[in-house]
PDB file of N, CA, C and O in Angstrom:
ATOM      1  N   MET A   1      -9.085  23.620 -39.012  1.00 81.00           N
ATOM      2  CA  MET A   1      -9.915  22.439 -38.615  1.00 81.00           C
ATOM      3  C   MET A   1     -11.255  22.545 -39.357  1.00 81.00           C
ATOM      4  O   MET A   1     -11.945  21.599 -39.587  1.00 81.00           O
ATOM      5  N   ALA A   2     -11.768  23.730 -39.548  1.00 82.00           N
ATOM      6  CA  ALA A   2     -13.277  23.891 -40.019  1.00 82.00           C
ATOM      7  C   ALA A   2     -13.345  23.467 -41.464  1.00 82.00           C
ATOM      8  O   ALA A   2     -14.248  23.010 -41.956  1.00 82.00           O
ATOM      9  N   LYS A   3     -12.127  23.757 -42.147  1.00 85.00           N
ATOM     10  CA  LYS A   3     -12.067  22.899 -43.654  1.00 85.00           C
ATOM     11  C   LYS A   3     -12.400  21.511 -43.527  1.00 85.00           C
ATOM     12  O   LYS A   3     -13.063  21.018 -44.450  1.00 85.00           O
ATOM     13  N   ALA A   4     -11.708  20.806 -42.526  1.00 86.00           N
ATOM     14  CA  ALA A   4     -11.791  19.421 -42.557  1.00 86.00           C
ATOM     15  C   ALA A   4     -13.377  19.016 -42.287  1.00 86.00           C
ATOM     16  O   ALA A   4     -13.828  17.908 -42.808  1.00 86.00           O
ATOM     17  N   TYR A   5     -14.110  19.670 -41.410  1.00 83.00           N
ATOM     18  CA  TYR A   5     -15.511  19.402 -41.215  1.00 83.00           C
ATOM     19  C   TYR A   5     -16.578  19.742 -42.112  1.00 83.00           C
ATOM     20  O   TYR A   5     -17.788  19.523 -41.756  1.00 83.00           O
ATOM     21  N   TYR A   6     -16.282  20.945 -42.675  1.00 86.00           N
ATOM     22  CA  TYR A   6     -17.483  21.522 -43.501  1.00 86.00           C
ATOM     23  C   TYR A   6     -17.479  20.759 -44.986  1.00 86.00           C
ATOM     24  O   TYR A   6     -16.291  20.523 -45.552  1.00 86.00           O
ATOM     25  N   PRO A   7     -18.532  20.529 -45.562  1.00 85.00           N
ATOM     26  CA  PRO A   7     -20.028  20.519 -44.918  1.00 85.00           C
ATOM     27  C   PRO A   7     -20.293  19.197 -44.212  1.00 85.00           C
ATOM     28  O   PRO A   7     -21.567  19.154 -43.690  1.00 85.00           O
ATOM     29  N   ARG A   8     -19.400  18.364 -44.223  1.00 86.00           N
ATOM     30  CA  ARG A   8     -19.759  16.906 -43.716  1.00 86.00           C
ATOM     31  C   ARG A   8     -20.382  16.735 -42.521  1.00 86.00           C
ATOM     32  O   ARG A   8     -21.226  16.356 -42.143  1.00 86.00           O
ATOM     33  N   LEU A   9     -19.662  17.597 -41.354  1.00 89.00           N
ATOM     34  CA  LEU A   9     -20.317  17.638 -39.987  1.00 89.00           C
ATOM     35  C   LEU A   9     -20.547  18.880 -39.421  1.00 89.00           C
ATOM     36  O   LEU A   9     -21.618  19.136 -38.619  1.00 89.00           O
ATOM     37  N   TRP A  10     -20.176  20.256 -39.925  1.00 87.00           N
ATOM     38  CA  TRP A  10     -20.369  21.402 -39.532  1.00 87.00           C
ATOM     39  C   TRP A  10     -21.231  22.140 -40.837  1.00 87.00           C
ATOM     40  O   TRP A  10     -20.879  21.973 -41.713  1.00 87.00           O
ATOM     41  N   ASP A  11     -22.541  22.628 -40.445  1.00 90.00           N
ATOM     42  CA  ASP A  11     -23.021  23.324 -41.249  1.00 90.00           C
ATOM     43  C   ASP A  11     -22.757  24.851 -41.497  1.00 90.00           C
ATOM     44  O   ASP A  11     -21.836  25.311 -40.638  1.00 90.00           O
ATOM     45  N   THR A  12     -23.283  25.782 -42.095  1.00 90.00           N
ATOM     46  CA  THR A  12     -22.980  27.072 -42.341  1.00 90.00           C
ATOM     47  C   THR A  12     -23.192  27.985 -41.183  1.00 90.00           C
ATOM     48  O   THR A  12     -22.475  28.759 -40.549  1.00 90.00           O
ATOM     49  N   ALA A  13     -24.391  27.554 -40.412  1.00 93.00           N
ATOM     50  CA  ALA A  13     -24.641  28.271 -38.976  1.00 93.00           C
ATOM     51  C   ALA A  13     -23.592  27.976 -38.059  1.00 93.00           C
ATOM     52  O   ALA A  13     -23.236  28.837 -37.401  1.00 93.00           O
ATOM     53  N   ARG A  14     -23.193  26.653 -37.995  1.00 92.00           N
ATOM     54  CA  ARG A  14     -21.932  26.405 -36.993  1.00 92.00           C
ATOM     55  C   ARG A  14     -20.629  27.470 -37.444  1.00 92.00           C
ATOM     56  O   ARG A  14     -20.004  27.883 -36.711  1.00 92.00           O
ATOM     57  N   LEU A  15     -20.365  27.557 -38.618  1.00 92.00           N
ATOM     58  CA  LEU A  15     -19.125  28.319 -39.210  1.00 92.00           C
ATOM     59  C   LEU A  15     -19.443  29.816 -38.764  1.00 92.00           C
ATOM     60  O   LEU A  15     -18.629  30.582 -38.412  1.00 92.00           O
ATOM     61  N   GLU A  16     -20.645  30.315 -39.178  1.00 93.00           N
ATOM     62  CA  GLU A  16     -21.226  31.646 -38.674  1.00 93.00           C
ATOM     63  C   GLU A  16     -20.891  31.888 -37.339  1.00 93.00           C
ATOM     64  O   GLU A  16     -20.832  32.824 -36.949  1.00 93.00           O
ATOM     65  N   ALA A  17     -21.466  30.885 -36.179  1.00 95.00           N
ATOM     66  CA  ALA A  17     -21.316  31.156 -34.860  1.00 95.00           C
ATOM     67  C   ALA A  17     -19.642  31.130 -34.528  1.00 95.00           C
ATOM     68  O   ALA A  17     -19.310  31.819 -33.479  1.00 95.00           O
ATOM     69  N   LEU A  18     -18.929  30.459 -35.374  1.00 92.00           N
ATOM     70  CA  LEU A  18     -17.473  30.783 -34.970  1.00 92.00           C
ATOM     71  C   LEU A  18     -16.973  31.733 -35.490  1.00 92.00           C
ATOM     72  O   LEU A  18     -16.158  32.431 -34.770  1.00 92.00           O
ATOM     73  N   ALA A  19     -17.459  32.387 -36.512  1.00 93.00           N
ATOM     74  CA  ALA A  19     -17.107  33.688 -36.861  1.00 93.00           C
ATOM     75  C   ALA A  19     -17.600  34.625 -36.062  1.00 93.00           C
ATOM     76  O   ALA A  19     -16.767  35.776 -35.508  1.00 93.00           O
ATOM     77  N   ALA A  20     -18.747  34.734 -35.360  1.00 95.00           N
ATOM     78  CA  ALA A  20     -19.385  35.650 -34.431  1.00 95.00           C
ATOM     79  C   ALA A  20     -18.461  35.553 -33.172  1.00 95.00           C
ATOM     80  O   ALA A  20     -18.344  36.566 -32.569  1.00 95.00           O
ATOM     81  N   ALA A  21     -18.046  34.526 -32.831  1.00 96.00           N
ATOM     82  CA  ALA A  21     -17.188  34.258 -31.528  1.00 96.00           C
ATOM     83  C   ALA A  21     -15.638  34.585 -31.821  1.00 96.00           C
ATOM     84  O   ALA A  21     -14.978  34.667 -30.777  1.00 96.00           O
ATOM     85  N   GLY A  22     -15.477  34.998 -33.099  1.00 95.00           N
ATOM     86  CA  GLY A  22     -14.083  35.424 -33.361  1.00 95.00           C
ATOM     87  C   GLY A  22     -12.996  34.314 -33.736  1.00 95.00           C
ATOM     88  O   GLY A  22     -11.895  34.464 -33.574  1.00 95.00           O
ATOM     89  N   ARG A  23     -13.659  33.144 -33.666  1.00 94.00           N
ATOM     90  CA  ARG A  23     -12.757  32.005 -34.039  1.00 94.00           C
ATOM     91  C   ARG A  23     -12.333  32.141 -35.456  1.00 94.00           C
ATOM     92  O   ARG A  23     -11.335  31.042 -35.662  1.00 94.00           O
ATOM     93  N   LEU A  24     -13.160  32.437 -36.456  1.00 92.00           N
ATOM     94  CA  LEU A  24     -13.126  32.585 -37.908  1.00 92.00           C
ATOM     95  C   LEU A  24     -13.010  33.908 -38.219  1.00 92.00           C
ATOM     96  O   LEU A  24     -13.921  34.857 -37.921  1.00 92.00           O
ATOM     97  N   THR A  25     -12.204  34.440 -39.280  1.00 93.00           N
ATOM     98  CA  THR A  25     -12.648  35.780 -39.764  1.00 93.00           C
ATOM     99  C   THR A  25     -13.503  35.527 -40.860  1.00 93.00           C
ATOM    100  O   THR A  25     -13.782  34.414 -41.351  1.00 93.00           O
ATOM    101  N   ARG A  26     -14.038  36.724 -41.369  1.00 91.00           N
ATOM    102  CA  ARG A  26     -15.049  36.553 -42.614  1.00 91.00           C
ATOM    103  C   ARG A  26     -14.479  36.079 -43.732  1.00 91.00           C
ATOM    104  O   ARG A  26     -15.017  35.405 -44.322  1.00 91.00           O
ATOM    105  N   ASP A  27     -13.200  36.448 -43.903  1.00 93.00           N
ATOM    106  CA  ASP A  27     -12.539  35.802 -45.176  1.00 93.00           C
ATOM    107  C   ASP A  27     -12.246  34.389 -45.098  1.00 93.00           C
ATOM    108  O   ASP A  27     -12.445  33.856 -46.106  1.00 93.00           O
ATOM    109  N   GLU A  28     -12.018  33.949 -43.813  1.00 92.00           N
ATOM    110  CA  GLU A  28     -11.990  32.489 -43.824  1.00 92.00           C
ATOM    111  C   GLU A  28     -12.928  31.697 -44.087  1.00 92.00           C
ATOM    112  O   GLU A  28     -13.130  30.609 -44.588  1.00 92.00           O
ATOM    113  N   LEU A  29     -14.186  32.360 -43.444  1.00 92.00           N
ATOM    114  CA  LEU A  29     -15.237  31.709 -43.676  1.00 92.00           C
ATOM    115  C   LEU A  29     -15.934  31.627 -45.010  1.00 92.00           C
ATOM    116  O   LEU A  29     -16.307  30.632 -45.662  1.00 92.00           O
ATOM    117  N   CYS A  30     -15.682  32.761 -45.737  1.00 91.00           N
ATOM    118  CA  CYS A  30     -15.965  32.680 -47.387  1.00 91.00           C
ATOM    119  C   CYS A  30     -15.076  31.703 -47.868  1.00 91.00           C
ATOM    120  O   CYS A  30     -15.480  31.336 -48.868  1.00 91.00           O
ATOM    121  N   GLU A  31     -14.011  31.612 -47.654  1.00 92.00           N
ATOM    122  CA  GLU A  31     -12.848  30.555 -48.315  1.00 92.00           C
ATOM    123  C   GLU A  31     -13.521  29.484 -48.215  1.00 92.00           C
ATOM    124  O   GLU A  31     -13.608  28.396 -48.996  1.00 92.00           O
ATOM    125  N   ILE A  32     -13.734  29.156 -46.940  1.00 91.00           N
ATOM    126  CA  ILE A  32     -14.437  27.653 -46.571  1.00 91.00           C
ATOM    127  C   ILE A  32     -15.679  27.141 -47.447  1.00 91.00           C
ATOM    128  O   ILE A  32     -15.701  26.283 -47.744  1.00 91.00           O
ATOM    129  N   THR A  33     -16.495  28.129 -47.245  1.00 89.00           N
ATOM    130  CA  THR A  33     -17.992  27.879 -47.868  1.00 89.00           C
ATOM    131  C   THR A  33     -17.881  28.209 -49.354  1.00 89.00           C
ATOM    132  O   THR A  33     -18.789  27.790 -49.994  1.00 89.00           O
ATOM    133  N   GLY A  34     -16.645  28.933 -49.976  1.00 90.00           N
ATOM    134  CA  GLY A  34     -16.887  29.195 -51.237  1.00 90.00           C
ATOM    135  C   GLY A  34     -17.694  30.438 -51.722  1.00 90.00           C
ATOM    136  O   GLY A  34     -17.923  30.638 -52.734  1.00 90.00           O
ATOM    137  N   GLU A  35     -18.097  31.204 -50.575  1.00 85.00           N
ATOM    138  CA  GLU A  35     -18.991  32.192 -51.053  1.00 85.00           C
ATOM    139  C   GLU A  35     -17.976  33.558 -51.371  1.00 85.00           C
ATOM    140  O   GLU A  35     -16.690  33.501 -50.957  1.00 85.00           O
ATOM    141  N   ASN A  36     -18.529  34.450 -51.906  1.00 83.00           N
ATOM    142  CA  ASN A  36     -17.903  35.677 -52.440  1.00 83.00           C
ATOM    143  C   ASN A  36     -17.850  36.864 -51.100  1.00 83.00           C
ATOM    144  O   ASN A  36     -19.010  37.249 -50.836  1.00 83.00           O
ATOM    145  N   PRO A  37     -16.815  37.029 -50.735  1.00 73.00           N
ATOM    146  CA  PRO A  37     -16.857  38.036 -49.428  1.00 73.00           C
ATOM    147  C   PRO A  37     -17.424  39.432 -49.991  1.00 73.00           C
ATOM    148  O   PRO A  37     -18.044  40.077 -48.874  1.00 73.00           O
ATOM    149  N   GLU A  38     -17.280  39.895 -51.136  1.00 73.00           N
ATOM    150  CA  GLU A  38     -17.959  41.096 -51.409  1.00 73.00           C
ATOM    151  C   GLU A  38     -19.565  41.100 -51.214  1.00 73.00           C
ATOM    152  O   GLU A  38     -20.193  42.258 -51.242  1.00 73.00           O
ATOM    153  N   GLN A  39     -20.122  39.972 -51.585  1.00 65.00           N
ATOM    154  CA  GLN A  39     -21.476  39.862 -51.413  1.00 65.00           C
ATOM    155  C   GLN A  39     -21.995  39.980 -50.122  1.00 65.00           C
ATOM    156  O   GLN A  39     -23.190  40.310 -49.863  1.00 65.00           O
ATOM    157  N   GLU A  40     -21.137  39.494 -49.140  1.00 55.00           N
ATOM    158  CA  GLU A  40     -21.701  39.876 -47.718  1.00 55.00           C
ATOM    159  C   GLU A  40     -21.769  40.949 -47.116  1.00 55.00           C
ATOM    160  O   GLU A  40     -22.345  41.295 -46.150  1.00 55.00           O
ATOM    161  N   ALA A  41     -21.204  42.072 -47.720  1.00 50.00           N
ATOM    162  CA  ALA A  41     -21.392  43.410 -47.255  1.00 50.00           C
ATOM    163  C   ALA A  41     -22.718  43.856 -47.173  1.00 50.00           C
ATOM    164  O   ALA A  41     -23.216  44.033 -46.406  1.00 50.00           O
TER     165      ALA A  41
END
């Protein structure tokens, strides 16, 4: 569902909140936003 709404309705802060709540993994977050997971460390 997150892919369907990013970035049109949900911004990165909303996705970060979902990741913090355990609803998304860090890998899923990076896949949706197009970020590199190695840079997040």
